[in-house]
CSV table of C-alpha atoms in Angstrom, one decimal:
chain,number,residue,atom,x,y,z
X,6,UNK,CA,59.3,215.6,-107.3
X,7,UNK,CA,60.4,215.4,-111.0
X,8,UNK,CA,61.5,218.7,-112.5
X,9,UNK,CA,61.6,222.0,-110.6
X,10,UNK,CA,62.8,225.4,-111.6
X,11,UNK,CA,64.2,227.7,-108.9
X,12,UNK,CA,64.7,231.5,-109.6
X,13,UNK,CA,66.9,233.5,-107.3
X,14,UNK,CA,66.5,237.2,-108.3
X,15,UNK,CA,68.6,239.9,-106.7
X,16,UNK,CA,69.6,243.5,-107.7
X,17,UNK,CA,73.1,242.5,-108.8
X,18,UNK,CA,72.3,239.2,-110.5
X,19,UNK,CA,69.6,236.6,-111.3
X,20,UNK,CA,70.3,232.9,-111.0
X,21,UNK,CA,68.2,230.1,-112.3
X,22,UNK,CA,68.6,226.5,-111.2
X,23,UNK,CA,67.0,223.5,-113.0
X,24,UNK,CA,66.5,220.6,-110.6
X,25,UNK,CA,65.7,217.0,-111.7
X,26,UNK,CA,64.6,214.7,-108.9
X,27,UNK,CA,65.9,217.4,-106.5
X,28,UNK,CA,69.4,217.3,-108.1
X,29,UNK,CA,70.9,220.4,-109.6
X,30,UNK,CA,71.5,219.7,-113.3
X,31,UNK,CA,71.8,223.1,-114.9
X,32,UNK,CA,72.6,226.6,-113.6
X,33,UNK,CA,72.2,230.0,-115.4
X,34,UNK,CA,73.5,233.3,-114.2
X,35,UNK,CA,72.6,236.7,-115.5
X,36,UNK,CA,74.7,239.5,-114.0
X,37,UNK,CA,73.4,243.0,-114.5
X,38,UNK,CA,76.8,244.4,-115.2
X,39,UNK,CA,77.7,241.6,-117.7
X,40,UNK,CA,74.5,240.5,-119.3
X,41,UNK,CA,74.5,238.1,-122.2
X,42,UNK,CA,73.6,239.3,-125.7
X,43,UNK,CA,72.5,236.1,-127.4
X,44,UNK,CA,69.3,236.6,-129.4
X,45,UNK,CA,69.9,240.4,-129.6
X,46,UNK,CA,69.5,241.9,-133.1
X,47,UNK,CA,71.9,244.7,-134.2
X,48,UNK,CA,72.4,246.9,-137.2
X,49,UNK,CA,76.2,246.5,-137.7
X,50,UNK,CA,78.9,247.8,-140.0
X,51,UNK,CA,81.4,245.4,-141.6
X,52,UNK,CA,84.9,246.6,-140.4
X,53,UNK,CA,87.0,243.9,-142.0
X,54,UNK,CA,86.6,241.1,-144.6
X,55,UNK,CA,89.0,238.2,-144.3
X,56,UNK,CA,89.1,236.1,-147.5
X,57,UNK,CA,91.6,233.6,-145.9
X,58,UNK,CA,89.1,232.8,-143.1
X,59,UNK,CA,86.0,233.3,-145.3
X,60,UNK,CA,84.6,235.5,-142.6
X,61,UNK,CA,84.1,239.1,-141.6
X,62,UNK,CA,84.2,241.2,-138.5
X,63,UNK,CA,81.2,243.3,-137.8
X,64,UNK,CA,81.0,246.3,-135.4
X,65,UNK,CA,77.7,246.0,-133.5
X,66,UNK,CA,78.5,248.4,-130.8
X,67,UNK,CA,79.9,246.0,-128.2
X,68,UNK,CA,83.4,245.7,-126.8
X,69,UNK,CA,84.8,243.3,-129.4
X,70,UNK,CA,83.8,243.1,-133.1
X,71,UNK,CA,81.4,240.2,-133.9
X,72,UNK,CA,82.5,237.3,-136.1
X,73,UNK,CA,80.4,236.5,-139.2
X,74,UNK,CA,81.2,233.3,-141.1
X,75,UNK,CA,80.4,233.1,-144.8
X,76,UNK,CA,77.8,230.4,-144.3
X,77,UNK,CA,75.8,232.8,-142.0
X,78,UNK,CA,75.4,235.4,-144.7
X,79,UNK,CA,72.0,235.4,-146.4
X,80,UNK,CA,71.8,236.0,-150.2
X,81,UNK,CA,69.0,236.8,-152.6
X,82,UNK,CA,69.1,233.2,-153.9
X,83,UNK,CA,68.5,231.6,-150.5
X,84,UNK,CA,64.8,231.3,-150.6
X,85,UNK,CA,64.8,229.5,-154.0
X,86,UNK,CA,67.5,227.0,-152.9
X,87,UNK,CA,65.6,226.3,-149.7
X,88,UNK,CA,62.4,225.7,-151.6
X,89,UNK,CA,64.3,223.2,-153.8
X,90,UNK,CA,66.0,221.4,-150.9
X,91,UNK,CA,64.4,218.7,-148.8
X,92,UNK,CA,63.5,220.4,-145.5
X,93,UNK,CA,65.6,219.0,-142.7
X,94,UNK,CA,64.4,218.2,-139.2
X,95,UNK,CA,65.3,220.6,-136.5
X,96,UNK,CA,66.6,220.0,-133.0
X,97,UNK,CA,65.0,222.3,-130.3
X,98,UNK,CA,67.6,222.4,-127.6
X,99,UNK,CA,66.5,225.2,-125.3
X,100,UNK,CA,68.1,226.4,-123.0
X,101,UNK,CA,71.3,227.5,-124.7
X,102,UNK,CA,73.6,230.4,-124.9
X,103,UNK,CA,74.5,233.4,-122.8
X,104,UNK,CA,74.3,231.8,-119.3
X,105,UNK,CA,70.6,231.6,-119.8
X,106,UNK,CA,67.8,229.6,-121.4
X,107,UNK,CA,68.0,230.2,-125.2
X,108,UNK,CA,66.9,228.4,-128.3
X,109,UNK,CA,69.5,227.9,-131.0
X,110,UNK,CA,68.2,227.4,-134.5
X,111,UNK,CA,70.3,224.8,-136.1
X,112,UNK,CA,71.5,224.5,-139.7
X,113,UNK,CA,67.9,224.2,-140.9
X,114,UNK,CA,67.8,228.0,-141.1
X,115,UNK,CA,70.8,227.9,-143.5
X,116,UNK,CA,70.0,227.1,-147.1
X,117,UNK,CA,72.1,224.8,-149.2
X,118,UNK,CA,73.5,227.1,-151.9
X,119,UNK,CA,76.1,227.4,-154.5
X,120,UNK,CA,79.4,228.5,-152.9
X,121,UNK,CA,80.0,232.2,-152.8
X,122,UNK,CA,83.1,233.8,-151.2
X,123,UNK,CA,82.9,236.3,-148.4
X,124,UNK,CA,84.3,239.0,-150.6
X,125,UNK,CA,81.5,238.6,-153.1
X,126,UNK,CA,78.9,239.0,-150.3
X,127,UNK,CA,80.3,241.7,-148.1
X,128,UNK,CA,82.4,244.8,-148.4
X,129,UNK,CA,84.0,246.9,-145.7
X,130,UNK,CA,81.8,249.7,-144.5
X,131,UNK,CA,78.6,247.9,-145.5
X,132,UNK,CA,75.7,248.0,-143.0
X,133,UNK,CA,73.9,244.8,-142.3
X,134,UNK,CA,71.4,243.5,-139.8
X,135,UNK,CA,72.7,240.6,-137.7
X,136,UNK,CA,71.7,238.5,-134.7
X,137,UNK,CA,74.0,237.2,-132.0
X,138,UNK,CA,74.1,233.4,-131.8
X,139,UNK,CA,76.9,232.9,-129.3
X,140,UNK,CA,78.1,235.2,-126.6
X,141,UNK,CA,81.8,236.2,-126.4
X,142,UNK,CA,83.8,233.4,-125.0
X,143,UNK,CA,87.3,234.0,-123.6
X,144,UNK,CA,89.1,236.4,-126.0
X,145,UNK,CA,86.7,235.8,-128.8
X,146,UNK,CA,84.0,238.2,-129.8
X,147,UNK,CA,80.4,237.1,-130.2
X,148,UNK,CA,79.2,235.2,-133.2
X,149,UNK,CA,76.5,236.5,-135.4
X,150,UNK,CA,74.3,235.5,-138.4
X,151,UNK,CA,72.2,237.4,-140.9
X,152,UNK,CA,69.6,234.5,-140.7
X,153,UNK,CA,67.4,236.0,-138.0
X,154,UNK,CA,65.3,233.8,-135.7
X,155,UNK,CA,62.8,235.2,-133.3
X,156,UNK,CA,61.7,232.6,-130.7
X,157,UNK,CA,58.2,232.6,-129.4
X,158,UNK,CA,56.5,230.2,-127.1
X,159,UNK,CA,55.6,227.6,-129.7
X,160,UNK,CA,57.4,228.8,-132.8
X,161,UNK,CA,60.7,230.3,-134.0
X,162,UNK,CA,60.1,232.8,-136.7
X,163,UNK,CA,62.7,233.1,-139.5
X,164,UNK,CA,61.7,236.2,-141.5
X,165,UNK,CA,64.7,235.9,-144.0
X,166,UNK,CA,64.0,232.3,-145.2
X,167,UNK,CA,61.1,230.3,-146.7
X,168,UNK,CA,61.1,227.1,-144.7
X,169,UNK,CA,59.1,225.0,-142.2
X,170,UNK,CA,61.0,222.8,-139.7
X,171,UNK,CA,59.7,220.5,-136.9
X,172,UNK,CA,61.7,219.7,-133.8
X,173,UNK,CA,63.1,216.2,-133.9
X,174,UNK,CA,62.0,215.7,-130.3
X,175,UNK,CA,58.4,215.5,-131.6
X,176,UNK,CA,58.6,211.8,-132.5
X,177,UNK,CA,55.0,211.0,-133.5
X,178,UNK,CA,54.7,211.2,-137.3
X,179,UNK,CA,51.0,211.9,-137.2
X,180,UNK,CA,51.5,214.9,-134.9
X,181,UNK,CA,54.4,216.1,-137.0
X,182,UNK,CA,52.2,216.0,-140.1
X,183,UNK,CA,49.4,217.9,-138.3
X,184,UNK,CA,51.8,220.6,-137.1
X,185,UNK,CA,53.4,221.0,-140.5
X,186,UNK,CA,50.0,221.3,-142.3
X,187,UNK,CA,48.8,223.8,-139.7
X,188,UNK,CA,51.9,226.0,-140.1
X,189,UNK,CA,51.7,225.8,-143.9
X,190,UNK,CA,48.2,227.0,-143.8
X,191,UNK,CA,48.7,229.8,-141.3
X,192,UNK,CA,52.0,231.4,-142.3
X,193,UNK,CA,52.5,234.3,-144.7
X,194,UNK,CA,54.0,233.3,-148.1
X,195,UNK,CA,57.8,233.3,-148.0
X,196,UNK,CA,58.1,233.3,-144.2
X,197,UNK,CA,59.8,230.5,-142.2
X,198,UNK,CA,59.0,228.8,-139.0
X,199,UNK,CA,60.4,226.1,-136.8
X,200,UNK,CA,58.0,224.3,-134.5
X,201,UNK,CA,59.4,224.0,-131.0
X,202,UNK,CA,59.1,220.8,-128.9
X,203,UNK,CA,56.6,222.4,-126.5
X,204,UNK,CA,54.2,222.7,-129.5
X,205,UNK,CA,53.1,219.1,-129.3
X,206,UNK,CA,49.3,219.2,-129.0
X,207,UNK,CA,49.1,222.9,-129.6
X,208,UNK,CA,45.9,224.3,-131.1
X,209,UNK,CA,45.6,226.4,-134.3
X,210,UNK,CA,44.5,229.4,-132.2
X,211,UNK,CA,47.7,229.2,-130.1
X,212,UNK,CA,49.8,229.1,-133.2
X,213,UNK,CA,48.0,232.0,-134.8
X,214,UNK,CA,48.5,234.2,-131.7
X,215,UNK,CA,52.2,233.3,-131.6
X,216,UNK,CA,52.6,234.1,-135.3
X,217,UNK,CA,50.9,237.4,-135.0
X,218,UNK,CA,53.1,238.4,-132.1
X,219,UNK,CA,56.4,237.4,-133.8
X,220,UNK,CA,55.4,239.0,-137.1
X,221,UNK,CA,54.6,242.3,-135.3
X,222,UNK,CA,58.0,242.0,-133.5
X,223,UNK,CA,59.8,241.6,-136.8
X,224,UNK,CA,58.1,244.6,-138.4
X,225,UNK,CA,59.2,246.7,-135.4
X,226,UNK,CA,62.8,245.5,-135.8
X,227,UNK,CA,62.8,246.1,-139.5
X,228,UNK,CA,61.4,249.7,-139.2
X,229,UNK,CA,63.9,250.5,-136.5
X,230,UNK,CA,66.7,249.2,-138.8
X,231,UNK,CA,65.6,251.6,-141.5
X,232,UNK,CA,65.5,254.5,-139.1
X,233,UNK,CA,68.9,254.3,-137.3
X,234,UNK,CA,72.5,254.1,-138.4
X,235,UNK,CA,75.0,251.4,-137.5
X,236,UNK,CA,76.1,250.3,-135.0
X,237,UNK,CA,72.8,250.1,-133.1
X,238,UNK,CA,70.8,247.7,-131.0
X,239,UNK,CA,67.4,246.9,-132.8
X,240,UNK,CA,66.0,244.3,-130.4
X,241,UNK,CA,67.0,242.8,-127.1
X,242,UNK,CA,65.7,239.4,-126.1
X,243,UNK,CA,63.8,238.8,-122.8
X,244,UNK,CA,65.7,238.8,-119.6
X,245,UNK,CA,66.7,235.5,-117.9
X,246,UNK,CA,63.6,235.1,-115.7
X,247,UNK,CA,61.1,235.5,-118.6
X,248,UNK,CA,63.3,233.4,-121.0
X,249,UNK,CA,63.2,230.7,-118.4
X,250,UNK,CA,59.4,230.8,-118.5
X,251,UNK,CA,59.3,230.9,-122.2
X,252,UNK,CA,61.8,228.1,-122.9
X,253,UNK,CA,61.6,225.8,-119.9
X,254,UNK,CA,58.2,226.0,-118.3
X,255,UNK,CA,56.1,223.2,-119.7
X,256,UNK,CA,53.6,220.6,-118.4
X,257,UNK,CA,56.6,218.4,-117.6
X,258,UNK,CA,57.8,220.9,-115.0
X,259,UNK,CA,56.2,220.3,-111.6
X,260,UNK,CA,56.9,223.6,-110.0
X,261,UNK,CA,58.6,227.0,-110.6
X,262,UNK,CA,59.6,228.7,-107.4
X,263,UNK,CA,60.6,232.4,-107.3
X,264,UNK,CA,62.5,234.0,-104.4
X,265,UNK,CA,61.2,237.5,-104.7
X,266,UNK,CA,57.7,238.9,-104.5
X,267,UNK,CA,58.2,241.5,-107.2
X,268,UNK,CA,59.7,239.0,-109.6
X,269,UNK,CA,57.0,236.5,-108.7
X,270,UNK,CA,54.3,239.0,-109.6
X,271,UNK,CA,56.1,239.9,-112.9
X,272,UNK,CA,56.5,236.2,-113.9
X,273,UNK,CA,53.0,235.3,-112.9
X,274,UNK,CA,51.6,238.2,-115.0
X,275,UNK,CA,53.7,237.0,-118.0
X,276,UNK,CA,52.5,233.4,-117.5
X,277,UNK,CA,48.9,234.5,-117.1
X,278,UNK,CA,49.1,236.4,-120.4
X,279,UNK,CA,50.9,233.8,-122.5
X,280,UNK,CA,50.5,230.5,-120.7
X,281,UNK,CA,47.4,230.8,-118.6
X,282,UNK,CA,47.1,227.0,-118.1
X,283,UNK,CA,50.4,226.9,-116.3
X,284,UNK,CA,49.8,229.7,-113.7
X,285,UNK,CA,49.2,227.1,-111.0
X,286,UNK,CA,52.8,226.0,-111.3
X,287,UNK,CA,54.2,229.4,-110.2
X,288,UNK,CA,55.0,229.7,-106.5
X,289,UNK,CA,56.4,232.4,-104.3
X,290,UNK,CA,59.2,231.4,-101.8
X,291,UNK,CA,58.4,233.2,-98.6
X,292,UNK,CA,60.7,231.7,-96.0
X,293,UNK,CA,63.5,233.6,-94.3
X,294,UNK,CA,66.3,231.2,-95.3
X,295,UNK,CA,67.7,232.2,-98.7
X,296,UNK,CA,66.1,230.1,-101.5
X,297,UNK,CA,69.3,228.6,-102.9
X,298,UNK,CA,70.4,227.6,-99.3
X,299,UNK,CA,67.0,226.0,-98.8
X,300,UNK,CA,67.4,223.8,-101.9
X,301,UNK,CA,71.1,223.1,-101.2
X,302,UNK,CA,72.1,224.8,-104.5
X,303,UNK,CA,74.8,227.0,-103.0
X,304,UNK,CA,76.7,223.9,-101.8
X,305,UNK,CA,76.4,222.3,-105.2
X,306,UNK,CA,77.7,225.4,-106.9
X,307,UNK,CA,80.8,225.3,-104.6
X,308,UNK,CA,81.3,221.7,-105.5
X,309,UNK,CA,81.1,222.4,-109.2
X,310,UNK,CA,84.1,224.7,-109.0
X,311,UNK,CA,86.3,222.0,-107.5
X,312,UNK,CA,88.9,220.0,-109.6
X,313,UNK,CA,88.2,216.8,-107.7
X,314,UNK,CA,84.7,215.2,-107.6
X,315,UNK,CA,84.3,212.2,-105.2
X,316,UNK,CA,82.3,209.2,-106.2
X,317,UNK,CA,80.1,207.3,-103.7
X,318,UNK,CA,82.3,204.3,-103.9
X,319,UNK,CA,85.3,206.2,-102.7
X,320,UNK,CA,86.8,206.8,-106.1
X,321,UNK,CA,87.1,210.2,-107.7
X,322,UNK,CA,87.4,212.1,-111.0
X,323,UNK,CA,89.7,215.1,-111.7
X,324,UNK,CA,88.4,217.7,-114.1
X,325,UNK,CA,91.3,219.8,-115.6
X,326,UNK,CA,90.5,222.5,-118.2
X,327,UNK,CA,93.2,223.6,-120.5
X,328,UNK,CA,93.4,226.1,-123.3
X,329,UNK,CA,92.6,223.6,-126.0
X,330,UNK,CA,90.6,220.9,-124.3
X,331,UNK,CA,89.3,219.5,-121.0
X,332,UNK,CA,90.8,216.4,-119.5
X,333,UNK,CA,88.9,214.2,-117.1
X,334,UNK,CA,90.9,211.6,-115.2
X,335,UNK,CA,89.2,208.6,-113.3
X,336,UNK,CA,90.8,207.1,-110.2
X,337,UNK,CA,89.9,204.4,-107.7
X,338,UNK,CA,90.9,206.6,-104.8
X,339,UNK,CA,89.9,204.9,-101.5
X,340,UNK,CA,87.8,202.2,-103.2
X,341,UNK,CA,89.6,198.8,-103.0
X,342,UNK,CA,86.8,196.6,-104.1
X,343,UNK,CA,85.8,193.1,-102.8
X,344,UNK,CA,86.7,190.4,-105.4
X,345,UNK,CA,89.2,191.2,-108.1
X,346,UNK,CA,90.9,194.2,-109.7
X,347,UNK,CA,88.9,194.1,-112.9
X,348,UNK,CA,85.6,194.2,-111.0
X,349,UNK,CA,86.9,197.1,-108.9
X,350,UNK,CA,88.0,199.1,-112.0
X,351,UNK,CA,84.7,198.3,-113.8
X,352,UNK,CA,82.5,199.6,-110.9
X,353,UNK,CA,84.6,202.7,-110.6
X,354,UNK,CA,84.4,203.5,-114.3
X,355,UNK,CA,80.7,202.9,-114.5
X,356,UNK,CA,80.1,205.2,-111.6
X,357,UNK,CA,82.5,207.8,-113.1
X,358,UNK,CA,80.7,207.6,-116.5
X,359,UNK,CA,77.4,208.8,-115.0
X,360,UNK,CA,79.1,211.5,-112.9
X,361,UNK,CA,81.2,212.8,-115.8
X,362,UNK,CA,78.0,213.3,-118.0
X,363,UNK,CA,76.4,215.1,-115.1
X,364,UNK,CA,79.4,217.3,-114.5
X,365,UNK,CA,79.8,218.3,-118.1
X,366,UNK,CA,76.2,219.4,-118.2
X,367,UNK,CA,76.3,221.2,-114.8
X,368,UNK,CA,79.6,223.0,-115.5
X,369,UNK,CA,78.6,223.6,-119.2
X,370,UNK,CA,82.0,222.3,-120.4
X,371,UNK,CA,82.3,222.5,-124.2
X,372,UNK,CA,84.8,221.8,-126.9
X,373,UNK,CA,87.1,218.8,-127.0
X,374,UNK,CA,87.0,216.5,-124.0
X,375,UNK,CA,89.4,213.6,-123.3
X,376,UNK,CA,88.3,211.1,-120.6
X,377,UNK,CA,90.9,208.8,-119.1
X,378,UNK,CA,89.1,205.8,-117.7
X,379,UNK,CA,91.0,203.3,-115.7
X,380,UNK,CA,92.4,200.6,-118.1
X,381,UNK,CA,90.1,197.6,-118.5
X,382,UNK,CA,91.3,194.3,-119.9
X,383,UNK,CA,88.0,192.9,-121.1
X,384,UNK,CA,86.4,194.3,-124.3
X,385,UNK,CA,82.9,193.7,-122.9
X,386,UNK,CA,83.6,195.9,-119.9
X,387,UNK,CA,84.8,198.7,-122.1
X,388,UNK,CA,81.6,198.5,-124.2
X,389,UNK,CA,79.6,198.5,-121.0
X,390,UNK,CA,81.2,201.7,-119.7
X,391,UNK,CA,80.9,203.4,-123.1
X,392,UNK,CA,77.2,202.4,-123.2
X,393,UNK,CA,76.6,204.0,-119.7
X,394,UNK,CA,78.3,207.2,-120.8
X,395,UNK,CA,76.4,207.4,-124.0
X,396,UNK,CA,73.1,206.8,-122.3
X,397,UNK,CA,73.9,209.5,-119.6
X,398,UNK,CA,74.6,212.1,-122.3
X,399,UNK,CA,71.2,211.6,-124.0
X,400,UNK,CA,69.7,213.9,-121.3
X,401,UNK,CA,72.1,216.7,-122.2
X,402,UNK,CA,70.6,219.5,-124.3
X,403,UNK,CA,74.0,220.3,-125.8
X,404,UNK,CA,75.0,218.2,-128.7
X,405,UNK,CA,77.9,215.8,-128.2
X,406,UNK,CA,79.9,213.5,-130.4
X,407,UNK,CA,81.6,210.5,-128.7
X,408,UNK,CA,84.1,207.9,-130.0
X,409,UNK,CA,84.5,204.4,-128.7
X,410,UNK,CA,86.9,203.7,-125.7
X,411,UNK,CA,90.4,203.0,-127.0
X,412,UNK,CA,92.6,200.2,-125.8
X,413,UNK,CA,94.3,202.7,-123.5
X,414,UNK,CA,91.0,203.5,-121.8
X,415,UNK,CA,90.6,206.9,-123.4
X,416,UNK,CA,87.4,208.4,-124.7
X,417,UNK,CA,87.6,211.3,-127.2
X,418,UNK,CA,84.4,213.4,-127.4
X,419,UNK,CA,83.2,216.9,-128.2
X,420,UNK,CA,80.4,218.8,-126.6
X,421,UNK,CA,78.7,221.9,-128.1
X,422,UNK,CA,80.2,225.0,-126.7
X,423,UNK,CA,77.4,227.5,-126.5
X,424,UNK,CA,78.4,229.8,-123.6
X,425,UNK,CA,81.1,230.3,-121.0
X,426,UNK,CA,81.5,227.3,-118.7
X,427,UNK,CA,80.7,227.8,-115.0
X,428,UNK,CA,84.3,228.1,-113.9
X,429,UNK,CA,84.9,231.0,-116.2
X,430,UNK,CA,81.7,232.7,-115.2
X,431,UNK,CA,82.3,232.6,-111.5
X,432,UNK,CA,86.1,232.7,-111.3
X,433,UNK,CA,89.1,234.7,-112.5
X,434,UNK,CA,92.6,233.4,-113.4
X,435,UNK,CA,94.5,233.2,-110.2
X,436,UNK,CA,97.1,235.9,-109.7
X,437,UNK,CA,98.6,234.1,-106.7
X,438,UNK,CA,99.8,231.2,-108.8
X,439,UNK,CA,100.4,233.1,-112.1
X,440,UNK,CA,97.0,232.0,-113.5
X,441,UNK,CA,97.8,228.3,-113.3
X,442,UNK,CA,94.6,227.8,-111.2
X,443,UNK,CA,91.4,229.8,-110.3
X,444,UNK,CA,90.0,231.8,-107.5
X,445,UNK,CA,86.5,233.3,-107.2
X,446,UNK,CA,86.3,236.7,-108.8
X,447,UNK,CA,86.0,239.9,-106.8
X,448,UNK,CA,82.4,240.3,-108.2
X,449,UNK,CA,81.5,236.8,-107.0
X,450,UNK,CA,82.9,237.6,-103.5
X,451,UNK,CA,80.9,240.8,-103.4
X,452,UNK,CA,77.7,238.9,-104.1
X,453,UNK,CA,78.6,236.3,-101.5
X,454,UNK,CA,79.0,239.1,-99.0
X,455,UNK,CA,75.6,240.5,-100.0
X,456,UNK,CA,74.0,237.1,-99.3
X,457,UNK,CA,75.8,236.8,-96.0
X,458,UNK,CA,74.5,240.2,-94.9
X,459,UNK,CA,71.0,239.2,-96.0
X,460,UNK,CA,71.3,236.1,-93.8
X,461,UNK,CA,72.3,238.1,-90.8
X,462,UNK,CA,70.4,241.2,-91.6
X,463,UNK,CA,67.3,240.5,-89.5
X,464,UNK,CA,69.1,239.4,-86.3
X,465,UNK,CA,69.2,242.9,-84.8
X,466,UNK,CA,67.0,246.0,-85.2
X,467,UNK,CA,69.7,248.6,-85.9
X,468,UNK,CA,73.5,248.8,-85.8
X,469,UNK,CA,76.5,248.6,-88.1
X,470,UNK,CA,78.0,245.9,-90.2
X,471,UNK,CA,81.8,245.8,-90.5
X,472,UNK,CA,83.0,244.0,-93.6
X,473,UNK,CA,86.7,243.3,-93.9
X,474,UNK,CA,87.8,242.2,-97.3
X,475,UNK,CA,90.7,242.1,-99.8
X,476,UNK,CA,91.4,245.5,-101.4
X,477,UNK,CA,90.2,244.3,-104.8
X,478,UNK,CA,86.8,243.4,-103.3
X,479,UNK,CA,86.8,246.6,-101.3
X,480,UNK,CA,87.3,248.7,-104.4
X,481,UNK,CA,84.4,247.0,-106.1
X,482,UNK,CA,82.2,247.6,-103.1
X,483,UNK,CA,83.2,251.3,-103.0
X,484,UNK,CA,82.7,251.8,-106.7
X,485,UNK,CA,80.7,249.6,-109.1
X,486,UNK,CA,78.8,247.7,-106.4
X,487,UNK,CA,78.1,250.7,-104.2
X,488,UNK,CA,74.4,250.8,-105.2
X,489,UNK,CA,74.0,247.2,-103.9
X,490,UNK,CA,75.5,248.2,-100.5
X,491,UNK,CA,73.2,251.2,-100.3
X,492,UNK,CA,70.2,249.0,-101.0
X,493,UNK,CA,71.1,246.6,-98.2
X,494,UNK,CA,71.6,249.6,-95.8
X,495,UNK,CA,68.1,250.8,-96.5
X,496,UNK,CA,66.6,247.4,-96.4
X,497,UNK,CA,68.1,246.3,-93.0
X,498,UNK,CA,68.5,249.8,-91.4
X,499,UNK,CA,72.2,249.1,-90.9
X,500,UNK,CA,75.3,251.1,-91.9
X,501,UNK,CA,77.7,248.9,-93.8
X,502,UNK,CA,81.4,249.8,-93.2
X,503,UNK,CA,83.9,248.3,-95.7
X,504,UNK,CA,87.5,247.9,-94.6
X,505,UNK,CA,90.3,246.8,-96.9
X,506,UNK,CA,92.9,244.4,-95.6
X,507,UNK,CA,95.8,243.6,-98.0
X,508,UNK,CA,96.8,240.6,-95.9
X,509,UNK,CA,93.6,238.8,-96.8
X,510,UNK,CA,93.3,236.3,-99.7
X,511,UNK,CA,90.8,237.6,-102.3
X,512,UNK,CA,88.3,234.9,-101.3
X,513,UNK,CA,88.5,235.7,-97.6
X,514,UNK,CA,86.3,238.2,-95.8
X,515,UNK,CA,85.0,238.9,-92.3
X,516,UNK,CA,81.5,240.2,-91.5
X,517,UNK,CA,80.8,241.5,-87.9
X,518,UNK,CA,77.6,243.0,-86.6
X,519,UNK,CA,78.6,245.8,-84.2
């Protein structure tokens, strides 16, 4: 089987796994209590203008003020400068931000214009409509833009610019010309569209319906913006499950499997409405074994949180995140080779290069990355390892920039940081070692407990479930996650008793059916 999407919905969180040849390559998590906001449109108020940074902070009604850079502020002269500029190509890189499939519209939606300073464009107290392009990461607030982009199935609508862009992943020049001519003919004067990768072979009627939907959506957002004061949410993007369908479900996907009947019906109805020719790809998972267990995804998630990743040869890589960058170290480990040292090192580095590209994608590691390959004496071996790494990164949806291997065996590269990496999503800074390492968060442990109870829930008709946990986890189960406990009690006709034990490590828990 080629590409398969697995959706694991639950009350507390929804998880989506992308499998390629039965190997987990991407994971998206949407927690109800901490849902991403990428794609949301807000009416915000400028709270501070920073000339030294050529940026502004905007209050959009979330915890931290949003960051707005000067290049992301639209002006009245933008349409004219766009019309005069040569229209660039666009990369359609769904999925993207906010722990979920998203489409990020690249610089094609920003016009080339004469420089204007941030203080000329914005004043404190001014109300503006912005869209979130990046979720908060670490201590930083979300990033926003005034160049709105509303993604549909085939098109991305840009109501504030006059531009047509075609995804670079559509390589056939005849098809590109056909799509551009069709959009030019169908669009309203002054409106902008980006043609997404899935549009290859799309008919005029499909484009027209997508345009009508997106234009109605924009009118609704605009009217709401005139009606309410700042800060206010004007439009929230689709939830994770439906975004997955919109952005990932194509003819290249062999199967989309859903682990809940209610979610299956909702997704199937959505697909029947917007993508009727793909309905046959939607399947309900009806086995007793949890869906992520059945596909081996839970084990892979646990491995993705480990510092050390073993290679098949016996070597291993160490992935060490720091505040400024991520360091990856390659070691021969147990592998001693057969002939000479250079051959042993080469084989280890080649295997590590493929694994590193895979781990960067799976863990969603972004920013500056330094890879310390084992030193190789021969230049041709260094070039070979570099070629394997570059080729493996081609399949990554996030953009990366990679420099040649130095004489010291180091590779400097950067990878687009579009959302929190998997380690930060699932783990908290460890209090036991003064935050030098990581442990699973109390929320993650709560949800693991819920899954364990579901596994054991059908083993007896009635009874009680005694759950002994660390006090931090117990507090969460008594308070914010209490509704999840009550749902499980009703579903399995068992009373769940939570007992706090301060002697337990935060990741430890004990579940007993009594």
